[in-house]
PDB file of C-alpha atoms in Angstrom:
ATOM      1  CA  UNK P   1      14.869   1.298  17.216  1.00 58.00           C
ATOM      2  CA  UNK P   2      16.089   3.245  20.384  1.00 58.00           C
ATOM      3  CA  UNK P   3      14.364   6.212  18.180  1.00 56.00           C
ATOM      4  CA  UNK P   4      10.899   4.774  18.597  1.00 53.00           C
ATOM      5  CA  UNK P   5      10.899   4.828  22.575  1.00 57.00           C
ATOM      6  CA  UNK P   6      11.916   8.488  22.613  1.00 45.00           C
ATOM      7  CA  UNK P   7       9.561   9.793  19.696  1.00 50.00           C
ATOM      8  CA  UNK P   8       6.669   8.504  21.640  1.00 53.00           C
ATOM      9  CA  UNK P   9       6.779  10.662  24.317  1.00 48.00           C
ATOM     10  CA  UNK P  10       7.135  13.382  22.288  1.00 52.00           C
ATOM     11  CA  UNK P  11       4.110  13.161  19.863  1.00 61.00           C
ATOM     12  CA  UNK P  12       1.133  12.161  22.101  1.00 68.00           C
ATOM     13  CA  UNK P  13      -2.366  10.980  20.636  1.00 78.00           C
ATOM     14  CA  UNK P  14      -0.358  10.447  17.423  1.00 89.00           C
ATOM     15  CA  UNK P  15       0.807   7.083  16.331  1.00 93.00           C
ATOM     16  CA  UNK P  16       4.901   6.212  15.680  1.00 94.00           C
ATOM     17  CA  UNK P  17       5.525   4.758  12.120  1.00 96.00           C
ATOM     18  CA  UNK P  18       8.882   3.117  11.432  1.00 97.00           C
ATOM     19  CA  UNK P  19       9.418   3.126   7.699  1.00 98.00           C
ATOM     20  CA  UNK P  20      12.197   0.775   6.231  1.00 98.00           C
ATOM     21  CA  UNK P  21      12.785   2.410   2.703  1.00 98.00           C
ATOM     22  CA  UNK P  22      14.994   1.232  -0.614  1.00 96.00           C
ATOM     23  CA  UNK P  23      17.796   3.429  -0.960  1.00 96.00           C
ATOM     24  CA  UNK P  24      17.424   3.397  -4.919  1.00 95.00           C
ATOM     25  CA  UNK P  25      13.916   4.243  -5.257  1.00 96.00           C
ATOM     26  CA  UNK P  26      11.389   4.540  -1.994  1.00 97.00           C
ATOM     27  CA  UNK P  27      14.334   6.834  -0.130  1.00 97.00           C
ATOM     28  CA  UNK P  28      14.869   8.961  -3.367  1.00 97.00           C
ATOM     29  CA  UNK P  29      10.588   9.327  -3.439  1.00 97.00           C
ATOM     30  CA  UNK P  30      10.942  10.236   0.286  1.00 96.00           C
ATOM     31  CA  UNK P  31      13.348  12.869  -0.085  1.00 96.00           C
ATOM     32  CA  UNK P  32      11.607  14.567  -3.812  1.00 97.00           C
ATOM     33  CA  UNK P  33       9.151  14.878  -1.395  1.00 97.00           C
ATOM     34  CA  UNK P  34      10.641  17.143   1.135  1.00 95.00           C
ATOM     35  CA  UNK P  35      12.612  18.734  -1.373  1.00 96.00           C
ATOM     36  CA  UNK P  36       9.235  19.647  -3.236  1.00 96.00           C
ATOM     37  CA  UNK P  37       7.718  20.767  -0.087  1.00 96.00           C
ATOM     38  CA  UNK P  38       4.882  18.246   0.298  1.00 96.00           C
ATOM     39  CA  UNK P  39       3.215  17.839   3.189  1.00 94.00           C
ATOM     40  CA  UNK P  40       2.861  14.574   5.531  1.00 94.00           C
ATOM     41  CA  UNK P  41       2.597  13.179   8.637  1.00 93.00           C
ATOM     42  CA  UNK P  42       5.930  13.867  10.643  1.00 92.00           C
ATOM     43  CA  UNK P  43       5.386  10.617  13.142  1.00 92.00           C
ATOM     44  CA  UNK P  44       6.995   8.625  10.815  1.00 95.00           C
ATOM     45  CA  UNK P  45      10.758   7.581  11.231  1.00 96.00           C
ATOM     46  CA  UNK P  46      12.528   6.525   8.084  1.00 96.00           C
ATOM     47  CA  UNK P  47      15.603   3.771   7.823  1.00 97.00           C
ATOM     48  CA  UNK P  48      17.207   3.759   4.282  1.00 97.00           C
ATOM     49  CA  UNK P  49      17.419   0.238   3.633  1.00 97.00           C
ATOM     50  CA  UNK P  50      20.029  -0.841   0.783  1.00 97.00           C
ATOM     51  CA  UNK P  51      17.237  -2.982  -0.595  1.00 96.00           C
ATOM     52  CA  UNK P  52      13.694  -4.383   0.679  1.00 96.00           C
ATOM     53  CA  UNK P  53      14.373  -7.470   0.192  1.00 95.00           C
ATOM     54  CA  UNK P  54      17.540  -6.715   3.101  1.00 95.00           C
ATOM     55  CA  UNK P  55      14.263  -6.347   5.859  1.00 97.00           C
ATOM     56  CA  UNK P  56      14.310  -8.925   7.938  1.00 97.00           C
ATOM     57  CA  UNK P  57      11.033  -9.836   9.124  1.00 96.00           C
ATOM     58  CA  UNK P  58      12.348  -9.834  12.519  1.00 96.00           C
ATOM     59  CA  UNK P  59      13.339  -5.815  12.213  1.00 96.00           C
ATOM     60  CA  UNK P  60       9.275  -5.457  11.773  1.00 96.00           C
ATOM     61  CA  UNK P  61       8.540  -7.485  14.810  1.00 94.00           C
ATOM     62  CA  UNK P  62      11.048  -5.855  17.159  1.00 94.00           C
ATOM     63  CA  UNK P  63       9.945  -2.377  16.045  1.00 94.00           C
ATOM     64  CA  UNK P  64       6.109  -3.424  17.231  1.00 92.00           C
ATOM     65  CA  UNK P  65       7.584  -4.439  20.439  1.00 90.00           C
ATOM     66  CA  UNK P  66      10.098  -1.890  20.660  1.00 90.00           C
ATOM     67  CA  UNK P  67       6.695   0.626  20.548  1.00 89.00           C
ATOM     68  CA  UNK P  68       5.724   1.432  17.251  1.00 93.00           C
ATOM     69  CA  UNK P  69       2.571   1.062  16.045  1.00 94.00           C
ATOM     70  CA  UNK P  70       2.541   0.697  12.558  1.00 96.00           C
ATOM     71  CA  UNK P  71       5.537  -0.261  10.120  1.00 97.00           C
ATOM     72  CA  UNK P  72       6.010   0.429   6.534  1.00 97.00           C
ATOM     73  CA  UNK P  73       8.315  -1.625   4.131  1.00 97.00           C
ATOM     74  CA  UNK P  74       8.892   0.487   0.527  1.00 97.00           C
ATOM     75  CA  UNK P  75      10.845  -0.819  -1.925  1.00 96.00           C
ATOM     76  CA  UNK P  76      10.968  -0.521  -5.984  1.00 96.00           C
ATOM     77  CA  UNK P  77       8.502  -1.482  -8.392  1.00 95.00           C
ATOM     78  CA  UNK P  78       8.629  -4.326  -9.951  1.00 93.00           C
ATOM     79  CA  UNK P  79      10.919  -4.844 -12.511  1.00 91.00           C
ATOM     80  CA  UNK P  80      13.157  -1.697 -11.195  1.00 93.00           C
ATOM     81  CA  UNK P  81      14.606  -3.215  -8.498  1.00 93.00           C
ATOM     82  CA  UNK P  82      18.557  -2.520  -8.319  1.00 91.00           C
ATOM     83  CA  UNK P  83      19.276  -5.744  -7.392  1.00 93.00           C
ATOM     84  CA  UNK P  84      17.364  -7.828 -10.146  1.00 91.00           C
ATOM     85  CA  UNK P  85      14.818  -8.919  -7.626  1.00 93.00           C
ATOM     86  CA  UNK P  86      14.944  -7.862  -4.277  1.00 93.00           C
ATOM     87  CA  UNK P  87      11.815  -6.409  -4.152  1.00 92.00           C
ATOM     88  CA  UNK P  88       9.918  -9.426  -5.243  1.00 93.00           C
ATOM     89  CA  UNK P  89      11.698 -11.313  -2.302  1.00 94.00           C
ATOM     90  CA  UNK P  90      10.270  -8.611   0.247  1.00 93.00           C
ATOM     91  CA  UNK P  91       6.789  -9.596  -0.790  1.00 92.00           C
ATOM     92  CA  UNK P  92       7.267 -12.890  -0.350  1.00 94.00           C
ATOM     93  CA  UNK P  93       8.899 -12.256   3.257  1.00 94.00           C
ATOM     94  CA  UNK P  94       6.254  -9.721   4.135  1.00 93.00           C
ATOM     95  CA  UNK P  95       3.273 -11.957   3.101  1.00 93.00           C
ATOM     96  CA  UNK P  96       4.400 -14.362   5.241  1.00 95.00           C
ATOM     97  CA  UNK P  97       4.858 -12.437   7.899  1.00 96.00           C
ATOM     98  CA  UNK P  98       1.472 -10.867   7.553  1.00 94.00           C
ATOM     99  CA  UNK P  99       0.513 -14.210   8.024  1.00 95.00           C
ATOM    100  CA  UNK P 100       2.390 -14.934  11.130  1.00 94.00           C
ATOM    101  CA  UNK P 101       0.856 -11.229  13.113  1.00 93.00           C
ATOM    102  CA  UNK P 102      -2.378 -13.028  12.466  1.00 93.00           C
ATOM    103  CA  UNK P 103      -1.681 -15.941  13.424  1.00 93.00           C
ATOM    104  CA  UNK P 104      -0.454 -14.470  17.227  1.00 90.00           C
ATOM    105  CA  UNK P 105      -3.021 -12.164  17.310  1.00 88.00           C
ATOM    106  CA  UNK P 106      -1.938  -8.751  15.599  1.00 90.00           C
ATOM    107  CA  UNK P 107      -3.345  -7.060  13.332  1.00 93.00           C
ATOM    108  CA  UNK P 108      -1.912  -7.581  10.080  1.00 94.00           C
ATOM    109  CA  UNK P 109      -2.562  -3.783   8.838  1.00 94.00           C
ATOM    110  CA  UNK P 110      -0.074  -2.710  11.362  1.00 96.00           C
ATOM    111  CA  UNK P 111       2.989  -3.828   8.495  1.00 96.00           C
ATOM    112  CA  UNK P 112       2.453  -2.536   5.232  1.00 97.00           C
ATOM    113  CA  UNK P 113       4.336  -2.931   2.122  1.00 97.00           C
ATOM    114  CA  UNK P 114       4.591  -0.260  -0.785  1.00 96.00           C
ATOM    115  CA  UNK P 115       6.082   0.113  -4.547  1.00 96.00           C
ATOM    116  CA  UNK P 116       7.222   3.676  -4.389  1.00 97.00           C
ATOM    117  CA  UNK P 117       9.806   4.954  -7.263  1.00 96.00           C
ATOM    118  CA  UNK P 118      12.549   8.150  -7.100  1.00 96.00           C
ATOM    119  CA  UNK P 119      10.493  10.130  -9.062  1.00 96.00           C
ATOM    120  CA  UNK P 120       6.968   9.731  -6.671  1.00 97.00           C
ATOM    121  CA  UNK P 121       7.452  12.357  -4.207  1.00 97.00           C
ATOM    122  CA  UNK P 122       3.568  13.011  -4.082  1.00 97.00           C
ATOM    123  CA  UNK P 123       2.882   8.858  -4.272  1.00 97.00           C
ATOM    124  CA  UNK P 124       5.094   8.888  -1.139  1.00 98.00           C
ATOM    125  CA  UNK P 125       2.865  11.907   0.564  1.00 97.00           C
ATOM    126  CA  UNK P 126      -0.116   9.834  -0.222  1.00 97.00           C
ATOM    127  CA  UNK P 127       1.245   6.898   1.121  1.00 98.00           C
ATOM    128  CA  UNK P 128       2.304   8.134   4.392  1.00 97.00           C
ATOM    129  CA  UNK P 129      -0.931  10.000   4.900  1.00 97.00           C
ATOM    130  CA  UNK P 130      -2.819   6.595   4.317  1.00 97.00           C
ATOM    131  CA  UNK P 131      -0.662   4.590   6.021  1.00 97.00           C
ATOM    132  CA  UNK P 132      -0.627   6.734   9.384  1.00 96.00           C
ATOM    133  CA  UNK P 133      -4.552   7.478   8.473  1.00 95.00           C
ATOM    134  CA  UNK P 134      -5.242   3.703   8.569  1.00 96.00           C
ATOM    135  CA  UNK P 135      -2.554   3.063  11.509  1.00 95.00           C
ATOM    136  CA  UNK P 136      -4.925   5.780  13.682  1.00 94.00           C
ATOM    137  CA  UNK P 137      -8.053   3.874  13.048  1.00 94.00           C
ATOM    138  CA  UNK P 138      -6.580   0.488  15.273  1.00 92.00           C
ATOM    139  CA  UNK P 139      -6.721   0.211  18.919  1.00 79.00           C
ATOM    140  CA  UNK P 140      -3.291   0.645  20.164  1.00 80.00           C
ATOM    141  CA  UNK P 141      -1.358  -2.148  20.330  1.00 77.00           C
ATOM    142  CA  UNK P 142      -0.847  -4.289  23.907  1.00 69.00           C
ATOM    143  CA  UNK P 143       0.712  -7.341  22.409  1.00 72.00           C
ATOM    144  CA  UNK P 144       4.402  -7.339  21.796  1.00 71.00           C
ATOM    145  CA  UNK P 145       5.138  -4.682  23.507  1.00 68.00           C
ATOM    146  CA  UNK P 146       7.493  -4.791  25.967  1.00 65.00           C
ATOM    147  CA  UNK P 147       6.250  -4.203  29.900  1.00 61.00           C
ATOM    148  CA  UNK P 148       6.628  -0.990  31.301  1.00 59.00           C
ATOM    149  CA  UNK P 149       6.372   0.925  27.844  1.00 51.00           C
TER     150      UNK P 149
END
């Protein structure tokens, strides 16, 4: 998370975007991409994740106060997951936890989950274009954060 504080400073007007991505599929998608040469937003910050269902929903929050603005969650589709159902637990976490940012008074959009597979480099362009795309169109966050960030 220390990664977050330093990016900011480097990338002004442009928002941070921590990423926790599935090893087995969302990682692999992430990395077709580069190796295909596709094109995306560079503001976001990936962690490889063994599975999604491994996020804890406390990660999220202390990556909003820790200075990011947006995070995405990426795991395998349903029904692929490499660990039966891992991925169906990490929707179940992360709609709860949607429910809890509104609850305190964040914007829910800010934590976004995705189904992205290995072979779904250009999916995982798209994604991260809409994600940072729809991350740029809130005000930037004031709660959570820590003082003097």
């Amino acid at each position: 998370m220390r990664s977050v504080k330093l990016t900011k400073a480097k990338i002004k007007d442009e928002p941070t975007i921590v990423a926790f991505l599935c090893n087995w599929c969302s990682y692999a998608g992430a990395d077709l991409a580069g190796v295909s040469r596709l094109q995306y937003p560079a503001n976001v910050r990936v962690i490889r994740v063994p599975c999604s269902g491994r996020v804890d929903p406390l990660y999220i929050i202390k990556a909003l106060q820790e200075g990011a603005d947006g995070v995405l969650v990426s795991g395998c589709h349903p029904g692929d997951c490499h660990y039966i159902s891992g991925n169906l637990v990490a929707k179940r976490k992360f709609a709860m936890l949607k429910s809890f940012l509104k609850y305190v008074g964040i914007e829910p959009e800010r934590v976004q989950f995705s189904w992205v597979s290995a072979s779904e480099g250009g999916r995982f362009a798209a994604l991260i274009e809409k994600v940072v795309g729809d991350i740029k169109k809130l005000k930037t966050p004031r709660k959570l954060v820590k003082e003097g960030k």
